[in-house]
Amino acid sequence: MKPLQISPDTAVKLAAKLKVPIEHLMHMPQHILLQKIAELAKEEAGHNNTEKNQDHPSS
């Protein structure tokens, strides 16, 4: 399996966000990486919605 075709800057940022060593990230199967990115996006979207609700209460 060949390493992922992503820039070094992107690899460093993804490794930090996913909390995995960069070596693991570069050799991670693409379908698993995409799944982890989707989970991260879902988590961040939920976090952003929570912040918006706290900033603008509906009552």
Short mmCIF file of N, CA and C in Angstrom, two decimals:
data_model
loop_
_atom_site.label_atom_id
_atom_site.label_comp_id
_atom_site.label_asym_id
_atom_site.label_seq_id
_atom_site.Cartn_x
_atom_site.Cartn_y
_atom_site.Cartn_z
N MET A 1 0.85 -1.17 0.00
CA MET A 1 0.00 0.00 0.00
C MET A 1 0.90 1.24 0.00
N LYS A 2 0.59 2.19 -0.89
CA LYS A 2 1.41 3.40 -0.96
C LYS A 2 0.90 4.43 0.04
N PRO A 3 1.77 5.33 0.48
CA PRO A 3 1.34 6.38 1.41
C PRO A 3 0.28 7.28 0.79
N LEU A 4 -0.47 7.95 1.63
CA LEU A 4 -1.51 8.87 1.16
C LEU A 4 -0.89 10.00 0.36
N GLN A 5 -1.62 10.47 -0.63
CA GLN A 5 -1.14 11.56 -1.47
C GLN A 5 -1.68 12.89 -0.93
N ILE A 6 -1.13 13.33 0.20
CA ILE A 6 -1.52 14.60 0.80
C ILE A 6 -0.26 15.40 1.09
N SER A 7 -0.43 16.70 1.19
CA SER A 7 0.74 17.56 1.44
C SER A 7 1.25 17.35 2.86
N PRO A 8 2.51 17.64 3.09
CA PRO A 8 3.06 17.51 4.46
C PRO A 8 2.31 18.37 5.47
N ASP A 9 1.93 19.58 5.07
CA ASP A 9 1.20 20.47 5.98
C ASP A 9 -0.15 19.86 6.36
N THR A 10 -0.85 19.32 5.37
CA THR A 10 -2.14 18.67 5.64
C THR A 10 -1.96 17.46 6.53
N ALA A 11 -0.92 16.69 6.29
CA ALA A 11 -0.65 15.50 7.10
C ALA A 11 -0.41 15.87 8.56
N VAL A 12 0.36 16.92 8.79
CA VAL A 12 0.65 17.35 10.16
C VAL A 12 -0.63 17.79 10.86
N LYS A 13 -1.46 18.59 10.16
CA LYS A 13 -2.71 19.07 10.75
C LYS A 13 -3.67 17.93 11.04
N LEU A 14 -3.80 16.99 10.10
CA LEU A 14 -4.70 15.85 10.30
C LEU A 14 -4.22 14.97 11.46
N ALA A 15 -2.94 14.72 11.52
CA ALA A 15 -2.39 13.89 12.60
C ALA A 15 -2.69 14.52 13.95
N ALA A 16 -2.56 15.84 14.04
CA ALA A 16 -2.84 16.53 15.30
C ALA A 16 -4.32 16.44 15.65
N LYS A 17 -5.19 16.69 14.67
CA LYS A 17 -6.64 16.65 14.91
C LYS A 17 -7.11 15.26 15.30
N LEU A 18 -6.57 14.24 14.61
CA LEU A 18 -7.00 12.87 14.87
C LEU A 18 -6.26 12.23 16.03
N LYS A 19 -5.24 12.93 16.54
CA LYS A 19 -4.45 12.45 17.67
C LYS A 19 -3.79 11.10 17.37
N VAL A 20 -3.18 11.02 16.18
CA VAL A 20 -2.42 9.83 15.79
C VAL A 20 -1.04 10.28 15.32
N PRO A 21 -0.03 9.43 15.48
CA PRO A 21 1.29 9.78 14.96
C PRO A 21 1.24 9.95 13.44
N ILE A 22 2.02 10.86 12.92
CA ILE A 22 1.99 11.13 11.48
C ILE A 22 2.35 9.89 10.66
N GLU A 23 3.23 9.03 11.21
CA GLU A 23 3.60 7.80 10.50
C GLU A 23 2.38 6.89 10.33
N HIS A 24 1.54 6.82 11.36
CA HIS A 24 0.33 6.00 11.27
C HIS A 24 -0.64 6.60 10.26
N LEU A 25 -0.75 7.92 10.29
CA LEU A 25 -1.67 8.60 9.37
C LEU A 25 -1.28 8.33 7.92
N MET A 26 0.00 8.43 7.61
CA MET A 26 0.44 8.29 6.22
C MET A 26 0.24 6.88 5.68
N HIS A 27 0.16 5.89 6.55
CA HIS A 27 -0.02 4.51 6.10
C HIS A 27 -1.41 3.97 6.43
N MET A 28 -2.30 4.86 6.86
CA MET A 28 -3.66 4.46 7.20
C MET A 28 -4.44 4.21 5.90
N PRO A 29 -5.21 3.12 5.84
CA PRO A 29 -6.04 2.89 4.65
C PRO A 29 -6.97 4.08 4.41
N GLN A 30 -7.16 4.42 3.15
CA GLN A 30 -7.92 5.61 2.81
C GLN A 30 -9.35 5.57 3.35
N HIS A 31 -10.01 4.40 3.30
CA HIS A 31 -11.39 4.34 3.77
C HIS A 31 -11.49 4.57 5.27
N ILE A 32 -10.49 4.16 6.02
CA ILE A 32 -10.49 4.39 7.47
C ILE A 32 -10.23 5.87 7.74
N LEU A 33 -9.31 6.48 7.01
CA LEU A 33 -9.03 7.90 7.18
C LEU A 33 -10.28 8.73 6.88
N LEU A 34 -10.97 8.41 5.80
CA LEU A 34 -12.18 9.15 5.45
C LEU A 34 -13.25 8.99 6.53
N GLN A 35 -13.36 7.80 7.11
CA GLN A 35 -14.31 7.57 8.19
C GLN A 35 -13.96 8.43 9.41
N LYS A 36 -12.69 8.48 9.75
CA LYS A 36 -12.24 9.28 10.90
C LYS A 36 -12.46 10.77 10.66
N ILE A 37 -12.22 11.23 9.43
CA ILE A 37 -12.45 12.63 9.10
C ILE A 37 -13.93 12.96 9.19
N ALA A 38 -14.79 12.04 8.73
CA ALA A 38 -16.23 12.26 8.82
C ALA A 38 -16.68 12.34 10.27
N GLU A 39 -16.15 11.46 11.13
CA GLU A 39 -16.49 11.50 12.55
C GLU A 39 -16.03 12.81 13.18
N LEU A 40 -14.85 13.27 12.81
CA LEU A 40 -14.32 14.53 13.33
C LEU A 40 -15.19 15.70 12.89
N ALA A 41 -15.61 15.70 11.64
CA ALA A 41 -16.46 16.78 11.12
C ALA A 41 -17.81 16.79 11.85
N LYS A 42 -18.35 15.61 12.08
CA LYS A 42 -19.63 15.50 12.78
C LYS A 42 -19.50 16.03 14.21
N GLU A 43 -18.40 15.67 14.87
CA GLU A 43 -18.14 16.11 16.24
C GLU A 43 -17.99 17.63 16.30
N GLU A 44 -17.25 18.20 15.34
CA GLU A 44 -17.05 19.64 15.32
C GLU A 44 -18.34 20.37 14.99
N ALA A 45 -19.17 19.81 14.12
CA ALA A 45 -20.45 20.43 13.80
C ALA A 45 -21.34 20.46 15.03
N GLY A 46 -21.36 19.39 15.79
CA GLY A 46 -22.13 19.35 17.03
C GLY A 46 -21.61 20.34 18.04
N HIS A 47 -20.30 20.48 18.11
CA HIS A 47 -19.67 21.43 19.04
C HIS A 47 -20.04 22.86 18.64
N ASN A 48 -20.02 23.15 17.34
CA ASN A 48 -20.36 24.50 16.86
C ASN A 48 -21.83 24.81 17.13
N ASN A 49 -22.71 23.84 16.96
CA ASN A 49 -24.13 24.06 17.24
C ASN A 49 -24.34 24.35 18.72
N THR A 50 -23.62 23.67 19.59
CA THR A 50 -23.73 23.89 21.03
C THR A 50 -23.30 25.31 21.37
N GLU A 51 -22.21 25.77 20.76
CA GLU A 51 -21.74 27.13 21.02
C GLU A 51 -22.75 28.16 20.55
N LYS A 52 -23.36 27.95 19.39
CA LYS A 52 -24.36 28.90 18.88
C LYS A 52 -25.56 28.96 19.80
N ASN A 53 -25.99 27.82 20.32
CA ASN A 53 -27.13 27.79 21.22
C ASN A 53 -26.83 28.52 22.52
N GLN A 54 -25.60 28.45 22.99
CA GLN A 54 -25.22 29.15 24.22
C GLN A 54 -25.12 30.65 23.99
N ASP A 55 -24.70 31.06 22.80
CA ASP A 55 -24.56 32.48 22.49
C ASP A 55 -25.91 33.15 22.28
N HIS A 56 -26.86 32.43 21.72
CA HIS A 56 -28.17 32.99 21.40
C HIS A 56 -29.27 32.12 21.98
N PRO A 57 -29.58 32.25 23.25
CA PRO A 57 -30.65 31.44 23.84
C PRO A 57 -31.99 31.77 23.18
N SER A 58 -32.82 30.77 23.03
CA SER A 58 -34.10 30.94 22.33
C SER A 58 -35.16 31.61 23.19
N SER A 59 -34.97 31.72 24.49
CA SER A 59 -35.99 32.35 25.33
C SER A 59 -35.63 33.74 25.76
#
